[in-house]
Each structure stands twice: as C-alpha cells, then as structure tokens.
Short mmCIF file of C-alpha atoms in Angstrom, two decimals:
data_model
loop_
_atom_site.label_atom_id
_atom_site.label_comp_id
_atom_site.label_asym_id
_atom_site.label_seq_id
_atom_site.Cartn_x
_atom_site.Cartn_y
_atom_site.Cartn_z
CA UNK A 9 -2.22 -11.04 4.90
CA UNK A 10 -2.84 -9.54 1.41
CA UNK A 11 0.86 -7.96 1.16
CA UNK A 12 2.38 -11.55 2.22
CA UNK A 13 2.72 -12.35 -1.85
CA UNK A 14 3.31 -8.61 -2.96
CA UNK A 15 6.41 -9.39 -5.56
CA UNK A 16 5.11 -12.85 -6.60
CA UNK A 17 1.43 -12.21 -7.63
CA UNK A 18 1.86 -9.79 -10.63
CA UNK A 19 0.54 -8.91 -12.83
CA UNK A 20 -2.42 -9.85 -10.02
CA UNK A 21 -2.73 -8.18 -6.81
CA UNK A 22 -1.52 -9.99 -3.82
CA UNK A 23 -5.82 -11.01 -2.21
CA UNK A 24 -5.76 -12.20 0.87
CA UNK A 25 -9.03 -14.06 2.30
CA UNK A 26 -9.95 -15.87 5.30
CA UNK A 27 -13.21 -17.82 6.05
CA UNK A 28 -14.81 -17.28 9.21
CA UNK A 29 -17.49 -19.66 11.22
CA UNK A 30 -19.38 -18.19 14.30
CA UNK A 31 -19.70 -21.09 17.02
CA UNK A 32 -21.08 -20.40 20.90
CA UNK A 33 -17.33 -19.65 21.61
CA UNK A 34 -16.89 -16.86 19.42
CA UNK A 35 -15.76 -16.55 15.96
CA UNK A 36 -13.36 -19.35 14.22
CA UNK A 37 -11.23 -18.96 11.51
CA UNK A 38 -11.66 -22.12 8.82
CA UNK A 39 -9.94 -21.27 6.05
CA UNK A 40 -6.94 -18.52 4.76
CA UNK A 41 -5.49 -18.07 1.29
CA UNK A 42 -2.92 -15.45 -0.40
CA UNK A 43 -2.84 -15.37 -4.00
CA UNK A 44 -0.10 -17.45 -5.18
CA UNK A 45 2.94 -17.30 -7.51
CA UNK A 46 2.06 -15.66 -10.44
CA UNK A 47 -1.39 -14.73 -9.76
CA UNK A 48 -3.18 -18.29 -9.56
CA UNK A 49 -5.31 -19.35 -7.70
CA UNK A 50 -6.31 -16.57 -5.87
CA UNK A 51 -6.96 -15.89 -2.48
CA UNK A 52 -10.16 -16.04 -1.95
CA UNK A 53 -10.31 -19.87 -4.23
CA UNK A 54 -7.27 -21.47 -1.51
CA UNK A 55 -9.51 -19.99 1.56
CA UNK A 56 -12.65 -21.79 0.36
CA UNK A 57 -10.73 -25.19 -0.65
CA UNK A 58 -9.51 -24.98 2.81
CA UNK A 59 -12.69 -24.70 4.65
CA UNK A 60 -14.23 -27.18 2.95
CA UNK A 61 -18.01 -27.94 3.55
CA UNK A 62 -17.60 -25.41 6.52
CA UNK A 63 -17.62 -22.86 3.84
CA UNK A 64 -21.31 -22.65 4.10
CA UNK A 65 -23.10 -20.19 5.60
CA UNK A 66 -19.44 -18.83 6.77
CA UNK A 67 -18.50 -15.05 6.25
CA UNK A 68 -15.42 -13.95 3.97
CA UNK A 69 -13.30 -11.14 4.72
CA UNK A 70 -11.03 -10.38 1.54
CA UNK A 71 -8.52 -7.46 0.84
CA UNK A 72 -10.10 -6.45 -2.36
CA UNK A 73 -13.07 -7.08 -4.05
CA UNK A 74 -13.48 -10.64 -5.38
CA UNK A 75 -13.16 -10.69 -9.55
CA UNK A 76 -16.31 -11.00 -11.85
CA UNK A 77 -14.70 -11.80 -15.10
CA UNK A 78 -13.25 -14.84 -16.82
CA UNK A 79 -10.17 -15.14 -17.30
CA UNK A 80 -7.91 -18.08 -17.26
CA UNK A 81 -10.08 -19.62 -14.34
CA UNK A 82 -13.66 -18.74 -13.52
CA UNK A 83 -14.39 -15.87 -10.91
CA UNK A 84 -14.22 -15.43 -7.66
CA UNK A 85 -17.72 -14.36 -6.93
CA UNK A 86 -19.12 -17.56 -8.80
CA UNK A 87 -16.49 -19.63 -6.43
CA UNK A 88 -18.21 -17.74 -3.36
CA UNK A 89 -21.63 -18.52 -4.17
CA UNK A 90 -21.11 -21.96 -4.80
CA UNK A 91 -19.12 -22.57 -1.68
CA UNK A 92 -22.52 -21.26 0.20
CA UNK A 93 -20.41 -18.51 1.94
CA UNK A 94 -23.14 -15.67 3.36
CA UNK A 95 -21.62 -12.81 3.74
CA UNK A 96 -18.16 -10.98 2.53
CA UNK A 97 -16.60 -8.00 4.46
CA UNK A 98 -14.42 -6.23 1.39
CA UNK A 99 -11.88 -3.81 2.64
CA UNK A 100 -11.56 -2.02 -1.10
CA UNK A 101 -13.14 -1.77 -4.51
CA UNK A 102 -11.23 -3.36 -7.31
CA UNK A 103 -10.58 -0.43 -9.87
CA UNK A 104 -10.02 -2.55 -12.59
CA UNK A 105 -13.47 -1.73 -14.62
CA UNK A 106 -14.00 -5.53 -15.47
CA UNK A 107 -14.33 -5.98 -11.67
CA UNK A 108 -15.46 -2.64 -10.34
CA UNK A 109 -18.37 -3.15 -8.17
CA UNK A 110 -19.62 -5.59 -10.37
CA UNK A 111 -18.15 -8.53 -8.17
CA UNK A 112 -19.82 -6.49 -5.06
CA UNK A 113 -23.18 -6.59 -7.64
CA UNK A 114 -22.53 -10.37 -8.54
CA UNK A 115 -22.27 -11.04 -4.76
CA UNK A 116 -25.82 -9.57 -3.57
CA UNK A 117 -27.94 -10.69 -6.59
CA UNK A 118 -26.94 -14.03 -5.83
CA UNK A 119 -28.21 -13.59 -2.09
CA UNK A 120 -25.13 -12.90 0.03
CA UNK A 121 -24.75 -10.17 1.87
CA UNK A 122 -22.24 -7.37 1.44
CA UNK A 123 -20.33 -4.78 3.78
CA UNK A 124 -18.06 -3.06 1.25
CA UNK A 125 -15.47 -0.32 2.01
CA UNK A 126 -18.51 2.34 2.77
CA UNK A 127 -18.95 0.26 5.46
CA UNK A 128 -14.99 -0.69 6.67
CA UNK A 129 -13.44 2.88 6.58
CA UNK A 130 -11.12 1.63 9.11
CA UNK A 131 -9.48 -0.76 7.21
CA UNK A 132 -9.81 1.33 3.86
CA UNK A 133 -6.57 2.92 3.82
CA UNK A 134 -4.27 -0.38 5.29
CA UNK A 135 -6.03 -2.04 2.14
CA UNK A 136 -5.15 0.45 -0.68
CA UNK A 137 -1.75 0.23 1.18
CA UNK A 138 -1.72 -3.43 0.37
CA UNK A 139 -2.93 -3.15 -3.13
CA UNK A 140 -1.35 0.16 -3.71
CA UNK A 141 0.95 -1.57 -6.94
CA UNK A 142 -2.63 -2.96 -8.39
CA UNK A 143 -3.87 0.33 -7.84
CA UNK A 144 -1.18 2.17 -9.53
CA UNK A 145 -1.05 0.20 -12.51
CA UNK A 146 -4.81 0.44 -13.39
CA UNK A 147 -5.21 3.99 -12.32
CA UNK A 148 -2.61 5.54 -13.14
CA UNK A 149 -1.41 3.54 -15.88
CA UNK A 150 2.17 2.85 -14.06
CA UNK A 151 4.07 0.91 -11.27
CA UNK A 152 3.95 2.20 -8.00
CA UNK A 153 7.28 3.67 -8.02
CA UNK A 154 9.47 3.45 -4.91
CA UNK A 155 12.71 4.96 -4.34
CA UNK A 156 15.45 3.95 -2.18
CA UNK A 157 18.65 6.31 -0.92
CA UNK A 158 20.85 6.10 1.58
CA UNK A 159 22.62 9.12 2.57
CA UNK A 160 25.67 9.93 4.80
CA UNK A 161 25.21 13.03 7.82
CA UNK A 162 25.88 15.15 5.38
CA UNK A 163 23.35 13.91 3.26
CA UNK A 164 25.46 12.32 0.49
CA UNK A 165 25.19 9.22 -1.42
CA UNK A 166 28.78 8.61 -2.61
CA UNK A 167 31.89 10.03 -3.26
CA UNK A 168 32.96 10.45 -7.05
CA UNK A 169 35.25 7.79 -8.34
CA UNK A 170 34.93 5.59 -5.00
CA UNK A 171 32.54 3.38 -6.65
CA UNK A 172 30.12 1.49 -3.49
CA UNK A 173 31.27 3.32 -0.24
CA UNK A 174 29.83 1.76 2.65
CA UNK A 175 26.74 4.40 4.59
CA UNK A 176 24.75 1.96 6.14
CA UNK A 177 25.37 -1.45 8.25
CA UNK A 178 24.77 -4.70 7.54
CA UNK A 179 21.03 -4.80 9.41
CA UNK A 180 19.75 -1.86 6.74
CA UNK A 181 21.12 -3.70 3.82
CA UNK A 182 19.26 -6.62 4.86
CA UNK A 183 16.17 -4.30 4.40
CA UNK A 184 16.95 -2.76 1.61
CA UNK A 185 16.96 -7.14 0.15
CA UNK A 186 13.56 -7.17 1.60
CA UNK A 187 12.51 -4.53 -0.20
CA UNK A 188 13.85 -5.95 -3.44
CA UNK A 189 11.55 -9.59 -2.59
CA UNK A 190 8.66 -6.66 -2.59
CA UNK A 191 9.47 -5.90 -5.56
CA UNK A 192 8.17 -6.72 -9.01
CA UNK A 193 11.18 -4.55 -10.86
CA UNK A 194 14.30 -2.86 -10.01
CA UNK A 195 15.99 0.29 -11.44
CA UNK A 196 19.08 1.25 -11.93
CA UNK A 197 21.75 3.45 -14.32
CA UNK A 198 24.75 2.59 -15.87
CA UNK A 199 26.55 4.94 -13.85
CA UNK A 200 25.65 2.65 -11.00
CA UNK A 201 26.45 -0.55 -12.85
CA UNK A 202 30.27 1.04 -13.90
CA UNK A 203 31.00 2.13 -10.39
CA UNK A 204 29.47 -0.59 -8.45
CA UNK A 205 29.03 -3.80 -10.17
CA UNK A 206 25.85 -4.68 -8.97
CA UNK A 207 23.76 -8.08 -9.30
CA UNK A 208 20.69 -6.44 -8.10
CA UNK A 209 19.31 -9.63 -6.75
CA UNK A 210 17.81 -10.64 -3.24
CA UNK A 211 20.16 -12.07 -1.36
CA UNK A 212 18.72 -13.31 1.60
CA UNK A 213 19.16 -16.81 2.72
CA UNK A 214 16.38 -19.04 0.62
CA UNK A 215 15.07 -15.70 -1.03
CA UNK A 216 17.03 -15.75 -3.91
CA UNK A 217 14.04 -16.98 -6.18
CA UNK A 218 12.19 -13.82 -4.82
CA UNK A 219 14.21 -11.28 -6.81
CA UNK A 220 13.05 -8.91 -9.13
CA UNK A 221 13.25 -8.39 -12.77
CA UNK A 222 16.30 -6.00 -13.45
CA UNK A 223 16.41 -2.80 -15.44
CA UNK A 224 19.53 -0.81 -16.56
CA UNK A 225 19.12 2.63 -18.17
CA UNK A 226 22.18 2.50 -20.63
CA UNK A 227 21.58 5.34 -23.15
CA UNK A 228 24.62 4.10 -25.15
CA UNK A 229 25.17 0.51 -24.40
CA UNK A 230 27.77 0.91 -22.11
CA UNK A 231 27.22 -2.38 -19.81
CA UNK A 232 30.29 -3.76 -19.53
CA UNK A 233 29.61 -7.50 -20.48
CA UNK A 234 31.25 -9.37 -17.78
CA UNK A 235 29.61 -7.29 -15.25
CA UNK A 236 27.55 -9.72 -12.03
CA UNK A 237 23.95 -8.88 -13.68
CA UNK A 238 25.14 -11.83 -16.30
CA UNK A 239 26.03 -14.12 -13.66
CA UNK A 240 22.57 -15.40 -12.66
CA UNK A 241 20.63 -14.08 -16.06
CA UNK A 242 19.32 -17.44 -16.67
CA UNK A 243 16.82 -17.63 -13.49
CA UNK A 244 16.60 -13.52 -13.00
CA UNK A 245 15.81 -11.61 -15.85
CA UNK A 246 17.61 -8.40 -17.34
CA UNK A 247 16.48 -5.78 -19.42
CA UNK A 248 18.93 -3.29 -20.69
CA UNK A 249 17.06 -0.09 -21.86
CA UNK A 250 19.15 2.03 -24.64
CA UNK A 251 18.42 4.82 -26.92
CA UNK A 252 18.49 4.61 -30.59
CA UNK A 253 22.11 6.44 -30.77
CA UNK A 254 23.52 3.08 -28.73
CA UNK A 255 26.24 1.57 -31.13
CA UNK A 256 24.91 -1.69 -32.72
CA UNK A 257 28.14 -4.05 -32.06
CA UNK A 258 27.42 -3.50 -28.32
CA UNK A 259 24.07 -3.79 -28.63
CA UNK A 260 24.46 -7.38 -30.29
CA UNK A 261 27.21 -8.58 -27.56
CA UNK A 262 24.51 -7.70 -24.79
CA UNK A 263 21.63 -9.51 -26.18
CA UNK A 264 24.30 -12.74 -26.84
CA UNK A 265 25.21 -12.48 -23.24
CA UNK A 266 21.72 -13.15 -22.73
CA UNK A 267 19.89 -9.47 -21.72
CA UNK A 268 16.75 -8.13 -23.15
CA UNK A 269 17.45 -4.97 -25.45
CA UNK A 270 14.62 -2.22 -25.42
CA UNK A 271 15.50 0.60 -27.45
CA UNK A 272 13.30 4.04 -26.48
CA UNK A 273 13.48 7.61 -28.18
CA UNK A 274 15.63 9.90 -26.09
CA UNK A 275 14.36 13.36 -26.56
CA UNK A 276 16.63 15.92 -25.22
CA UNK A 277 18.94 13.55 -24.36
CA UNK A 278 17.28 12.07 -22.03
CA UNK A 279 14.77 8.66 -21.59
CA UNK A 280 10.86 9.28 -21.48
CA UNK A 281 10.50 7.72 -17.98
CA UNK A 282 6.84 8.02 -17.85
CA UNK A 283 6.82 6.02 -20.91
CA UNK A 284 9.02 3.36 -19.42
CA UNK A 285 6.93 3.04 -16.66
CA UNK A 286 3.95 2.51 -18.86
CA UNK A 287 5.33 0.12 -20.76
CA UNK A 288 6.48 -1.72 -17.79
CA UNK A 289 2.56 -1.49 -16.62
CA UNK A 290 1.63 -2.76 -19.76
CA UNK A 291 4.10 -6.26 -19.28
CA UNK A 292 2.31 -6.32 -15.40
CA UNK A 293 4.95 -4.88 -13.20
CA UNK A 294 3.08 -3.80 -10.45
CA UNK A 295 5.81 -2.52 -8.54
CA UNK A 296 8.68 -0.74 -9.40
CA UNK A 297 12.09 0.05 -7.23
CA UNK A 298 14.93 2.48 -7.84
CA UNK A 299 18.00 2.28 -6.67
CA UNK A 300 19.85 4.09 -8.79
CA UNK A 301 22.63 6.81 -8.38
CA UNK A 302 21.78 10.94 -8.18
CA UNK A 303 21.20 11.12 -11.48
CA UNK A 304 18.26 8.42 -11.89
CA UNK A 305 16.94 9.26 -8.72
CA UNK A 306 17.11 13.07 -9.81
CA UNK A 307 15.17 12.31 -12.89
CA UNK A 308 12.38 10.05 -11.43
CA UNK A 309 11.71 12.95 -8.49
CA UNK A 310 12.03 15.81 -11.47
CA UNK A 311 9.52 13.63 -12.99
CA UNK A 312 7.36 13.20 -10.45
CA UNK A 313 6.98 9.58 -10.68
CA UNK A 314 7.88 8.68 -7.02
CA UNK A 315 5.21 7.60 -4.95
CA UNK A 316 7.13 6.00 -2.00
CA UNK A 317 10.78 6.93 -0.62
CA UNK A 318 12.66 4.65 1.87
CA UNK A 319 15.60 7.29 2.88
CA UNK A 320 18.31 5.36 5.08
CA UNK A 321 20.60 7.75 7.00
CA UNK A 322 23.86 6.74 7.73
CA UNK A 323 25.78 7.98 11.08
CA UNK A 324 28.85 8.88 9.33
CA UNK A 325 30.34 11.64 7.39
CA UNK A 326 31.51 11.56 3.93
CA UNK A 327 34.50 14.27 2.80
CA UNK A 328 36.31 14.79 -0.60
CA UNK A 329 34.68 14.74 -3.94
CA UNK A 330 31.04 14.32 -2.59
CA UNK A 331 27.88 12.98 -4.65
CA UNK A 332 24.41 14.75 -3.74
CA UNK A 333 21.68 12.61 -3.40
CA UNK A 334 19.63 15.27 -5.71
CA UNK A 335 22.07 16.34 -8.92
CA UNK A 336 20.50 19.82 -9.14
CA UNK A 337 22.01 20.64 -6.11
CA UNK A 338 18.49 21.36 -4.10
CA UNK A 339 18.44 19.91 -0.49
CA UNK A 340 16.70 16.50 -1.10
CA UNK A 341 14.66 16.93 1.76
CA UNK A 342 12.77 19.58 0.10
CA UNK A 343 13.06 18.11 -2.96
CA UNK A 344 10.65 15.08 -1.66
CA UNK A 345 8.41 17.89 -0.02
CA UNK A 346 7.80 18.97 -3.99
CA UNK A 347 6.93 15.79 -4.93
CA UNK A 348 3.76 16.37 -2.25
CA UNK A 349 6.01 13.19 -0.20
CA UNK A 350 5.84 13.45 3.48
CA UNK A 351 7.56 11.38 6.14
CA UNK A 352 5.09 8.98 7.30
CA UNK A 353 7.45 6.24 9.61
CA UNK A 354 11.01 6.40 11.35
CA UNK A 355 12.80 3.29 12.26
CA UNK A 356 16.17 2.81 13.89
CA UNK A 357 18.26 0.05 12.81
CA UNK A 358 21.48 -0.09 15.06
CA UNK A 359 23.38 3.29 14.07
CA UNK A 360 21.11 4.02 11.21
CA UNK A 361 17.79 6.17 10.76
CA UNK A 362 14.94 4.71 7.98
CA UNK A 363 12.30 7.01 7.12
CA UNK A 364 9.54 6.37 5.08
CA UNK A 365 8.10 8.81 3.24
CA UNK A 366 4.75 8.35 1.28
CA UNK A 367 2.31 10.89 -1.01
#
C-alpha cells in the first residue's frame, strides 16, 4: 500500500497505514490511508480520519515509522495518541534523524505499545523496498537512481544515425510509462533529445498528470528549441543542465521557451553526476530515472550511482552501424555485475524479456 503514491509524495515518502479492530470474527480493517499528493496529509492522519471513533483501542500497522517533528502539520505520533489507537506494528525505522526512533519513543511513553522492525523481519526488506527513494535521499544523500535499457539480441540499444529504432513492443513501452508515473525525475542526454525527440512524459490514458520532472544533460546548449519537451512545459517541468562553456544566446532562447537553466562545472569535460544527484536530493527528488543513450547510461554505471536496472530485451537483431548499450565497449552484463547489481526478477511481456536487477 505504501508504494501506491511513490512519484506523488516527494519530497515525503509514500506511508501507508491501515487501522485494524479485533471483533469475535476475526480482525477488521476500519480505516486505510496513503500519503497524498505532495506529501500531505500523511498516511497514517487519512487512516485515523477514516476510522473514526473506532480508532480507539484499534492497532496501526504503518510502512515506516510515524514522524515526531513539526513541520507544516503536527506529528503523526501525537495524531496516534489522540485517536486512542493501542498498538502500532512498524515495518521500518525512519532514518531521517528528526524521526529516528524517536516517533517509536514518542509512541511507548505515551502508553501504546510497539512491535518495531526487530520484531517484523519479515516484512523488513518489502518495506525498505517501498521506501527505498526516502531511504536514499537521507542516507545517502541522493535519489535512488534507476536505470532503464532496452537492448536488441545482440545486446544493442540503437543503431547510429537511425535516431528511435523500435526493440521492444508496445506492452513493454507501456511499462517503461509506468515506470516514469514512479518516478519523481527523469534523465536524459542531448544525444537522446537530437536523435529522438522525446517528450519524456507518461503517456498512459488519465496518467498524464503523473509524469515526472524532466532533465536534459546539454553540456553546450544544444536543445534544439522546437523540440516536444516544450510542448507541454507549462504543466511538466524541464530542467536543462549545461556547463559553463554553453554559449549564452542559446542559453537565453531556452530559458524564454520556458526551461529551467542549471549551469554545473564540467571537470574533464564531463558533468559531476554525483553532484547532480545531490542537488536534486536537496530540491526532494526522491527518485530518479535514466533513460538516456550509451553514453549517460555509461557514465551513471562508471559512476556507480545505479541502484536499480530494468533491462528490456528485445527478440530481434540489430545490424549496421550498431550502438552498445555500455560505450566502453565492456559486455553490459558484466558491467552491472561491477556495480555489485544482480538480477533479482524476469518477466515476459509477449516477445520481450524484463529483468530486474537490484544491489
């Protein structure tokens, strides 16, 4: 229930709660919240308003532990407490040190009892899965960083001057839009943008408010600017990343079409991406998606800043000028391996192979 909002909460985690009453038939469930858009309320505040009075003396199960701090509304644990709820099953500790085991503290000096993840190993892991972009950000200082490639039999992503050739069907580019809803950010180059003409949004039917913020890693301001990430620029926002060399005239007509200019130091040529990704952490991007071309994907893995890949595997061949999925020429495969990733789920869609593979 908690990864039902992942992609609308941030910079909050995506809580889910539910309220439980114990009757002479068994257990009942009273009351179930998700955080909401943008954070607010959170889940455990839309459980209790929807058990009502049956609140008291009812046990909460939450995904992560309930906050202790003020912030723009009152905490969780004081919401709890008042409601009369006696007990609360939490299936991880909040690492965010305002909330770290103090909510778990707030909760049993006020006379409820607590079963906290020393006592719900089970559900441990599922729950760090759910909260893994919270996680990330506060630990690690960074987005949990996914990466997305689809490769041909012969493991190639593209062939050079082709711009979008078609791998997979229509059922895995479906996924790959879900993906994008799951998304806080999405990543790309402007060797993508050039040869494909991306709009980088969700494009599933009634999804379309679900898509994520958009990021294009143009060293040199080369956006074209009547590319399709203007079209919808007013409702989906996009940030054009250049370096300090990126000539000033283009910079201006990009920022009057409407896009967000960051300028950040290139040394060697090349962007700082574990910088980016801390100053996206910093603005409360949670979760972070590339699904760029060889060369961005190259740098993020060289980087070792991938925590997630989703690798879709076409059932056809590509031939001519071919594009590796890793620019250094290494087999991808073991490329991931270095990166301590390891395949963790396959799925068949149709004629296509997903594999997930996680640290």
């Amino acid at each position: 229930m908690g990864k039902s909002r992942v992609g609308k909460a941030s910079p909050n985690p995506s809580v889910g709660a539910i309220i439980v009453v114990e009757d002479e038939k068994g257990p009942i469930i009273v009351g179930r919240g998700v955080t909401a858009d943008g954070g607010r309320p959170h889940g455990e505040v839309l459980a209790l308003q929807q058990a009502g009075p049956l609140a008291k003396g009812a046990t909460c199960y939450v995904s992560l532990e309930p906050c202790a701090h003020h912030g723009k509304t009152p905490p969780c644990v004081e919401a709890l407490h008042k409601a009369g709820i006696a007990r609360v099953i939490i299936a991880l500790e909040d690492p965010d040190p305002r909330v770290s085991g103090k909510g778990s503290d707030f909760l049993r000096e006020h006379g409820i009892e607590v079963f906290d993840q020393d006592y719900v190993k089970e559900i441990r892991e599922e729950a760090k899965k759910a909260n893994s972009g919270h996680v990330s950000r506060i630990v690690n200082k960074r987005p949990y960083i996914t990466l997305k490639l689809a490769l041909s039999q012969n493991d190639m992503i593209g062939i050079s001057g082709k711009g979008m050739v078609p791998i997979t069907g229509a059922l895995s580019r479906r996924i790959v839009h879900g993906m994008r809803a799951r998304s806080d950010a999405i990543l790309v180059g402007v060797g993508t943008v050039l040869a494909d003409n991306p709009d980088l949004t969700c494009r599933l039917n009634g999804m379309e408010s679900w898509s994520p913020k958009r990021f294009v890693l143009d060293k040199m301001a080369e956006t074209p600017f009547d590319a399709k990430l203007f079209d919808k620029i007013s409702k989906i926002p996009l940030s054009i990343i250049v370096g300090p060399g990126a000539p000033l005239k283009r910079v201006e007509k990009l920022k009057q079409n409407g896009a967000e200019i960051r300028t950040l130091p290139t040394p060697e040529g090349r962007f700082d991406l574990l910088s980016l990704s801390q100053m996206m952490a910093n603005e409360g991007i949670t979760h972070l998606m590339v699904e760029g071309g060889s060369s961005v994907s190259s740098s993020f893995l060289s980087a070792n800043l991938v925590d997630r890949a989703y690798i879709f595997k076409g059932s056809s061949q590509l031939e001519g000028e071919v594009i590796p999925a890793f620019s250094g020429g290494s087999d991808i495969f073991e490329v991931l391996q270095d990166n301590n990733l390891r395949p963790t789920e396959t799925t068949i869609f149709k004629n296509d192979h997903l594999t997930q593979w996680e640290r």
